mmCIF file of C-alpha atoms in Angstrom:
data_model
loop_
_atom_site.group_PDB
_atom_site.id
_atom_site.type_symbol
_atom_site.label_atom_id
_atom_site.label_comp_id
_atom_site.label_asym_id
_atom_site.label_seq_id
_atom_site.Cartn_x
_atom_site.Cartn_y
_atom_site.Cartn_z
ATOM 1 C CA MET A 1 -55.749 -157.957 -125.302
ATOM 2 C CA GLY A 2 -57.987 -156.725 -128.087
ATOM 3 C CA ASN A 3 -59.580 -158.861 -130.749
ATOM 4 C CA ALA A 4 -57.314 -160.003 -133.534
ATOM 5 C CA GLU A 5 -57.699 -158.177 -136.822
ATOM 6 C CA PRO A 6 -59.617 -160.167 -139.479
ATOM 7 C CA PRO A 7 -57.564 -161.611 -142.344
ATOM 8 C CA PRO A 8 -57.048 -159.162 -145.255
ATOM 9 C CA HIS A 9 -59.240 -161.136 -147.655
ATOM 10 C CA GLN A 10 -62.173 -160.875 -145.200
ATOM 11 C CA VAL A 11 -61.713 -157.118 -144.986
ATOM 12 C CA VAL A 12 -61.719 -156.820 -148.774
ATOM 13 C CA ALA A 13 -64.704 -159.192 -149.115
ATOM 14 C CA SER A 14 -66.633 -157.175 -146.529
ATOM 15 C CA ASP A 15 -66.066 -153.917 -148.413
ATOM 16 C CA LEU A 16 -66.974 -155.491 -151.747
ATOM 17 C CA ARG A 17 -70.125 -156.858 -150.129
ATOM 18 C CA ARG A 18 -70.980 -153.345 -148.938
ATOM 19 C CA ARG A 19 -70.432 -151.863 -152.390
ATOM 20 C CA LEU A 20 -72.602 -154.534 -154.007
ATOM 21 C CA ALA A 21 -75.398 -153.919 -151.488
ATOM 22 C CA ALA A 22 -75.187 -150.186 -152.235
ATOM 23 C CA GLY A 23 -75.746 -150.894 -155.931
ATOM 24 C CA GLU A 24 -72.370 -149.657 -157.132
ATOM 25 C CA TRP A 25 -72.565 -152.365 -159.799
ATOM 26 C CA GLU A 26 -75.892 -153.437 -161.284
ATOM 27 C CA VAL A 27 -76.996 -157.047 -161.624
ATOM 28 C CA GLY A 28 -75.213 -158.536 -164.617
ATOM 29 C CA ALA A 29 -72.475 -155.903 -164.576
ATOM 30 C CA LYS A 30 -68.870 -156.949 -164.971
ATOM 31 C CA LEU A 31 -66.558 -156.017 -162.120
ATOM 32 C CA PRO A 32 -63.137 -154.464 -162.693
ATOM 33 C CA SER A 33 -60.417 -157.067 -163.187
ATOM 34 C CA ARG A 34 -59.005 -158.699 -160.095
ATOM 35 C CA ALA A 35 -55.701 -156.969 -160.790
ATOM 36 C CA GLN A 36 -57.453 -153.588 -160.806
ATOM 37 C CA LEU A 37 -59.345 -154.426 -157.621
ATOM 38 C CA ALA A 38 -56.144 -155.616 -155.953
ATOM 39 C CA GLN A 39 -54.465 -152.319 -156.831
ATOM 40 C CA HIS A 40 -57.463 -150.370 -155.478
ATOM 41 C CA TYR A 41 -57.346 -152.201 -152.156
ATOM 42 C CA GLY A 42 -53.562 -152.329 -151.953
ATOM 43 C CA VAL A 43 -53.431 -156.103 -151.596
ATOM 44 C CA GLY A 44 -51.734 -158.927 -153.444
ATOM 45 C CA PRO A 45 -53.390 -161.133 -156.071
ATOM 46 C CA ASN A 46 -53.843 -164.071 -153.680
ATOM 47 C CA VAL A 47 -55.730 -161.939 -151.157
ATOM 48 C CA MET A 48 -57.945 -160.555 -153.913
ATOM 49 C CA GLN A 49 -58.570 -164.037 -155.284
ATOM 50 C CA LYS A 50 -59.708 -165.314 -151.884
ATOM 51 C CA ALA A 51 -61.979 -162.291 -151.362
ATOM 52 C CA VAL A 52 -63.701 -162.722 -154.727
ATOM 53 C CA GLU A 53 -64.042 -166.486 -154.251
ATOM 54 C CA ARG A 54 -65.731 -165.840 -150.905
ATOM 55 C CA LEU A 55 -68.395 -163.726 -152.626
ATOM 56 C CA ILE A 56 -68.792 -166.293 -155.398
ATOM 57 C CA VAL A 57 -69.507 -168.962 -152.766
ATOM 58 C CA GLU A 58 -72.051 -166.640 -151.162
ATOM 59 C CA GLY A 59 -73.783 -166.263 -154.523
ATOM 60 C CA LEU A 60 -73.158 -162.531 -154.879
ATOM 61 C CA LEU A 61 -70.716 -162.872 -157.768
ATOM 62 C CA GLU A 62 -70.250 -165.279 -160.642
ATOM 63 C CA GLY A 63 -66.944 -166.102 -162.271
ATOM 64 C CA ARG A 64 -67.075 -166.807 -166.011
ATOM 65 C CA ALA A 65 -64.061 -168.563 -167.431
ATOM 66 C CA GLY A 66 -62.113 -166.337 -169.796
ATOM 67 C CA SER A 67 -64.521 -163.443 -169.306
ATOM 68 C CA GLY A 68 -64.380 -162.064 -165.782
ATOM 69 C CA THR A 69 -66.479 -161.680 -162.661
ATOM 70 C CA TYR A 70 -70.115 -160.558 -162.789
ATOM 71 C CA VAL A 71 -72.812 -159.508 -160.323
ATOM 72 C CA THR A 72 -75.465 -162.191 -159.957
ATOM 73 C CA PRO A 73 -79.194 -161.594 -159.402
ATOM 74 C CA PRO A 74 -80.301 -161.844 -155.765
ATOM 75 C CA ARG A 75 -81.004 -165.495 -155.250
ATOM 76 C CA GLU A 76 -84.121 -166.860 -153.649
ATOM 77 C CA ARG A 77 -83.046 -169.706 -151.428
ATOM 78 C CA ARG A 78 -85.813 -171.860 -150.099
ATOM 79 C CA ARG A 79 -85.473 -173.812 -146.901
ATOM 80 C CA MET A 80 -85.475 -177.614 -146.844
ATOM 81 C CA ILE A 81 -86.018 -178.839 -143.282
ATOM 82 C CA ARG A 82 -84.746 -182.211 -142.198
ATOM 83 C CA SER A 83 -86.338 -183.369 -138.965
ATOM 84 C CA ARG A 84 -86.303 -186.370 -136.676
ATOM 85 C CA HIS A 85 -90.087 -186.445 -137.105
ATOM 86 C CA ARG A 86 -90.162 -186.374 -140.905
ATOM 87 C CA GLU A 87 -90.440 -190.177 -141.167
ATOM 88 C CA ARG A 88 -93.428 -190.390 -138.838
ATOM 89 C CA ARG A 89 -95.728 -188.800 -141.396
ATOM 90 C CA GLY A 90 -95.809 -191.830 -143.660
ATOM 91 C CA GLY A 91 -95.263 -191.896 -147.389
ATOM 92 C CA SER A 92 -92.417 -190.081 -149.102
ATOM 93 C CA PRO A 93 -90.446 -187.708 -146.839
ATOM 94 C CA PHE A 94 -89.531 -185.534 -149.840
ATOM 95 C CA ARG A 95 -93.143 -185.133 -150.925
ATOM 96 C CA ALA A 96 -94.131 -184.225 -147.358
ATOM 97 C CA ASP A 97 -91.236 -181.756 -147.101
ATOM 98 C CA MET A 98 -92.316 -180.011 -150.298
ATOM 99 C CA SER A 99 -95.974 -179.988 -149.288
ATOM 100 C CA GLU A 100 -95.085 -178.139 -146.072
ATOM 101 C CA ILE A 101 -93.583 -175.255 -148.077
ATOM 102 C CA GLY A 102 -96.413 -175.157 -150.593
ATOM 103 C CA SER A 103 -94.615 -176.948 -153.415
ATOM 104 C CA SER A 104 -95.360 -180.030 -155.454
ATOM 105 C CA GLY A 105 -92.694 -182.674 -154.902
ATOM 106 C CA THR A 106 -92.156 -185.241 -157.635
ATOM 107 C CA TRP A 107 -89.264 -187.415 -158.716
ATOM 108 C CA GLU A 108 -87.916 -189.757 -161.332
ATOM 109 C CA ALA A 109 -86.043 -192.898 -160.361
ATOM 110 C CA SER A 110 -84.129 -195.740 -161.951
ATOM 111 C CA SER A 111 -83.048 -198.914 -160.143
ATOM 112 C CA GLU A 112 -80.412 -201.546 -160.929
ATOM 113 C CA ALA A 113 -80.516 -204.833 -159.021
ATOM 114 C CA ARG A 114 -77.450 -206.963 -158.323
ATOM 115 C CA THR A 115 -75.134 -203.935 -158.291
ATOM 116 C CA PRO A 116 -71.878 -204.900 -156.528
ATOM 117 C CA ALA A 117 -71.368 -202.698 -153.472
ATOM 118 C CA PRO A 118 -68.361 -200.349 -153.835
ATOM 119 C CA GLN A 119 -65.973 -200.455 -150.902
ATOM 120 C CA SER A 120 -67.159 -197.193 -149.327
ATOM 121 C CA ILE A 121 -70.821 -198.200 -149.634
ATOM 122 C CA ALA A 122 -70.120 -201.688 -148.255
ATOM 123 C CA ARG A 123 -68.494 -200.097 -145.217
ATOM 124 C CA ARG A 124 -71.552 -197.908 -144.607
ATOM 125 C CA LEU A 125 -73.911 -200.880 -144.987
ATOM 126 C CA GLY A 126 -71.798 -203.300 -142.953
ATOM 127 C CA ILE A 127 -71.511 -205.771 -145.845
ATOM 128 C CA GLN A 128 -68.634 -207.067 -147.943
ATOM 129 C CA PRO A 129 -67.377 -205.134 -150.988
ATOM 130 C CA GLY A 130 -68.978 -206.663 -154.062
ATOM 131 C CA ASP A 131 -72.054 -207.944 -152.223
ATOM 132 C CA PRO A 132 -75.199 -207.431 -154.333
ATOM 133 C CA THR A 133 -77.254 -204.298 -153.738
ATOM 134 C CA VAL A 134 -80.105 -202.465 -155.406
ATOM 135 C CA ARG A 135 -78.755 -199.120 -156.576
ATOM 136 C CA THR A 136 -81.369 -196.442 -157.265
ATOM 137 C CA THR A 137 -80.773 -192.975 -158.676
ATOM 138 C CA TYR A 138 -83.297 -190.216 -158.053
ATOM 139 C CA GLU A 139 -83.943 -186.783 -159.533
ATOM 140 C CA PHE A 140 -86.226 -184.825 -157.201
ATOM 141 C CA LEU A 141 -88.249 -181.880 -158.537
ATOM 142 C CA ALA A 142 -89.990 -179.051 -156.694
ATOM 143 C CA ASP A 143 -92.711 -177.541 -158.869
ATOM 144 C CA GLY A 144 -91.022 -179.162 -161.839
ATOM 145 C CA LYS A 145 -87.570 -177.681 -161.144
ATOM 146 C CA PRO A 146 -84.537 -179.678 -159.932
ATOM 147 C CA ALA A 147 -84.338 -179.640 -156.123
ATOM 148 C CA GLN A 148 -81.953 -182.476 -155.273
ATOM 149 C CA ILE A 149 -80.493 -185.702 -156.593
ATOM 150 C CA SER A 150 -79.760 -188.890 -154.718
ATOM 151 C CA THR A 151 -78.216 -192.315 -155.183
ATOM 152 C CA SER A 152 -79.237 -195.025 -152.722
ATOM 153 C CA TRP A 153 -78.065 -198.568 -152.068
ATOM 154 C CA GLU A 154 -79.999 -201.345 -150.301
ATOM 155 C CA PRO A 155 -78.486 -204.774 -149.507
ATOM 156 C CA MET A 156 -80.186 -207.527 -151.486
ATOM 157 C CA ALA A 157 -79.596 -209.809 -148.505
ATOM 158 C CA ILE A 158 -82.438 -207.864 -146.868
ATOM 159 C CA THR A 159 -84.833 -207.158 -149.748
ATOM 160 C CA GLY A 160 -83.862 -209.760 -152.368
ATOM 161 C CA ASP A 161 -86.815 -212.142 -151.951
ATOM 162 C CA THR A 162 -89.429 -209.569 -151.000
ATOM 163 C CA PRO A 163 -92.014 -207.441 -152.842
ATOM 164 C CA ILE A 164 -90.024 -204.272 -152.019
ATOM 165 C CA LEU A 165 -86.866 -205.241 -153.917
ATOM 166 C CA LEU A 166 -87.182 -202.207 -156.199
ATOM 167 C CA PRO A 167 -88.007 -199.007 -154.248
ATOM 168 C CA GLU A 168 -90.132 -197.484 -157.020
ATOM 169 C CA MET A 169 -92.022 -200.620 -158.057
ATOM 170 C CA GLY A 170 -94.437 -202.977 -156.329
ATOM 171 C CA PRO A 171 -97.158 -202.363 -153.755
ATOM 172 C CA LEU A 172 -95.163 -199.804 -151.743
ATOM 173 C CA ALA A 173 -93.550 -197.912 -154.594
ATOM 174 C CA GLY A 174 -92.454 -194.440 -153.516
ATOM 175 C CA LYS A 175 -93.489 -194.879 -149.891
ATOM 176 C CA GLY A 176 -90.053 -194.256 -148.396
ATOM 177 C CA VAL A 177 -87.541 -196.514 -146.682
ATOM 178 C CA VAL A 178 -89.238 -196.652 -143.263
ATOM 179 C CA GLU A 179 -92.651 -197.745 -144.527
ATOM 180 C CA ARG A 180 -91.202 -200.183 -147.055
ATOM 181 C CA MET A 181 -88.971 -201.880 -144.489
ATOM 182 C CA ARG A 182 -91.822 -202.050 -141.980
ATOM 183 C CA SER A 183 -93.847 -204.031 -144.520
ATOM 184 C CA ILE A 184 -91.279 -206.849 -144.387
ATOM 185 C CA GLY A 185 -90.982 -206.837 -140.609
ATOM 186 C CA ILE A 186 -87.963 -204.552 -140.216
ATOM 187 C CA ASP A 187 -88.358 -201.654 -137.808
ATOM 188 C CA VAL A 188 -86.189 -198.682 -138.801
ATOM 189 C CA GLU A 189 -85.170 -197.031 -135.551
ATOM 190 C CA SER A 190 -82.755 -194.278 -136.547
ATOM 191 C CA TRP A 191 -80.793 -192.676 -139.314
ATOM 192 C CA LEU A 192 -77.528 -190.795 -139.490
ATOM 193 C CA GLU A 193 -76.802 -187.850 -141.779
ATOM 194 C CA LEU A 194 -73.367 -186.414 -142.470
ATOM 195 C CA PRO A 195 -73.551 -183.109 -144.430
ATOM 196 C CA ARG A 196 -70.492 -181.732 -146.216
ATOM 197 C CA PRO A 197 -70.035 -178.745 -148.551
ATOM 198 C CA ALA A 198 -68.893 -179.795 -152.016
ATOM 199 C CA ARG A 199 -68.614 -178.601 -155.605
ATOM 200 C CA ALA A 200 -70.923 -179.845 -158.342
ATOM 201 C CA THR A 201 -69.405 -182.350 -160.742
ATOM 202 C CA ASP A 202 -70.212 -182.174 -164.459
ATOM 203 C CA GLU A 203 -72.944 -184.805 -164.057
ATOM 204 C CA GLN A 204 -74.452 -183.209 -160.942
ATOM 205 C CA ALA A 205 -74.431 -179.767 -162.551
ATOM 206 C CA ALA A 206 -76.302 -181.079 -165.599
ATOM 207 C CA LEU A 207 -78.996 -182.714 -163.465
ATOM 208 C CA LEU A 208 -79.416 -179.749 -161.106
ATOM 209 C CA ALA A 209 -79.260 -176.967 -163.733
ATOM 210 C CA LEU A 210 -76.036 -175.599 -162.235
ATOM 211 C CA SER A 211 -72.574 -174.748 -163.479
ATOM 212 C CA THR A 212 -69.778 -177.208 -162.843
ATOM 213 C CA GLY A 213 -68.077 -176.247 -159.599
ATOM 214 C CA ASP A 214 -71.115 -174.532 -158.059
ATOM 215 C CA LEU A 215 -71.503 -175.046 -154.331
ATOM 216 C CA VAL A 216 -73.693 -177.965 -153.239
ATOM 217 C CA LEU A 217 -74.451 -179.696 -149.955
ATOM 218 C CA ALA A 218 -73.582 -183.385 -150.076
ATOM 219 C CA ILE A 219 -75.417 -185.428 -147.440
ATOM 220 C CA GLU A 220 -74.407 -188.994 -146.600
ATOM 221 C CA ARG A 221 -77.440 -190.691 -145.034
ATOM 222 C CA THR A 222 -77.819 -194.190 -143.589
ATOM 223 C CA TYR A 223 -80.927 -195.839 -142.101
ATOM 224 C CA TYR A 224 -80.528 -198.356 -139.262
ATOM 225 C CA ALA A 225 -82.913 -201.064 -138.073
ATOM 226 C CA SER A 226 -83.635 -201.648 -134.387
ATOM 227 C CA ASP A 227 -81.152 -204.559 -134.403
ATOM 228 C CA GLY A 228 -78.366 -202.228 -135.576
ATOM 229 C CA ARG A 229 -78.277 -203.330 -139.215
ATOM 230 C CA ALA A 230 -77.896 -200.672 -141.889
ATOM 231 C CA VAL A 231 -80.793 -201.200 -144.310
ATOM 232 C CA GLU A 232 -80.139 -198.354 -146.763
ATOM 233 C CA THR A 233 -77.538 -195.696 -147.434
ATOM 234 C CA ALA A 234 -77.681 -192.770 -149.829
ATOM 235 C CA ASP A 235 -75.684 -189.867 -151.195
ATOM 236 C CA ILE A 236 -77.906 -186.780 -151.485
ATOM 237 C CA VAL A 237 -76.863 -183.602 -153.308
ATOM 238 C CA VAL A 238 -78.701 -180.292 -152.753
ATOM 239 C CA PRO A 239 -77.882 -177.155 -154.827
ATOM 240 C CA ASP A 240 -76.767 -174.377 -152.475
ATOM 241 C CA ARG A 241 -77.820 -171.682 -154.944
ATOM 242 C CA HIS A 242 -81.503 -172.507 -154.517
ATOM 243 C CA TRP A 243 -81.838 -174.298 -151.173
ATOM 244 C CA GLU A 244 -80.646 -174.003 -147.617
ATOM 245 C CA VAL A 245 -80.907 -177.107 -145.459
ATOM 246 C CA ALA A 246 -82.048 -176.738 -141.855
ATOM 247 C CA TYR A 247 -82.053 -179.455 -139.192
ATOM 248 C CA GLU A 248 -84.931 -179.437 -136.733
ATOM 249 C CA PHE A 249 -84.619 -181.115 -133.335
ATOM 250 C CA ALA A 250 -87.327 -181.584 -130.717
ATOM 251 C CA VAL A 251 -86.680 -181.295 -126.991
ATOM 252 C CA ASP A 252 -87.550 -184.536 -125.212
ATOM 253 C CA PRO A 253 -90.115 -184.132 -122.437
ATOM 254 C CA PRO A 254 -88.746 -184.340 -118.889
ATOM 255 C CA GLU A 255 -88.587 -187.774 -117.383
ATOM 256 C CA PRO A 256 -91.244 -188.433 -114.729
ATOM 257 C CA THR A 257 -89.960 -187.986 -111.208
#
């Protein structure tokens, strides 16, 4: 048996992609209406809609409400690498990540102590809903431009009576979760990240200089101590238009024979 034919919307998207690459429409140009394109390709409106949405997700087109679909400038996506070794460098992982690609990494943060843990966050931290946490919101900048945003939660049962209660204040301000926890005798052994594609909310779009509904990567991250306790969890949002996220894994050396 031969390979199955691709769905119609993929065929249409592929041809539109070819025409865009050939320069049939200039950057900023408005495409024919979706009805006109559907007639040209001999497909229904739903197929055309899916084809155009595919190219919008890829960043080749931009839909403007009440106006139409336009050709976007070629986007420069930089690579943000997340590695199992990133925490071994000491200090802020974000600053180290940006330094490796020749950028200056800075951030602004705001913390609120005694924030009751929402149910989903309590589940990730292994605590009871409503237990007190320190909630910290971050806006990370690369060379002064928005690169990612994050909201983290740390159980006050762990940090409440210590100098590291507020992540961005005290003697270890801005040093990162691993180094801060080590200072109070907690050895962070691992972390888990769960990435999911998502669409920017109004608030996220405003902070990341995006349009509402633009594609983002939402990463759910949790740090675990050597005794299995979750010591911090965070929701990280990275704008897909400007960044691609890569995961780097090292091969363990062979065990001695």
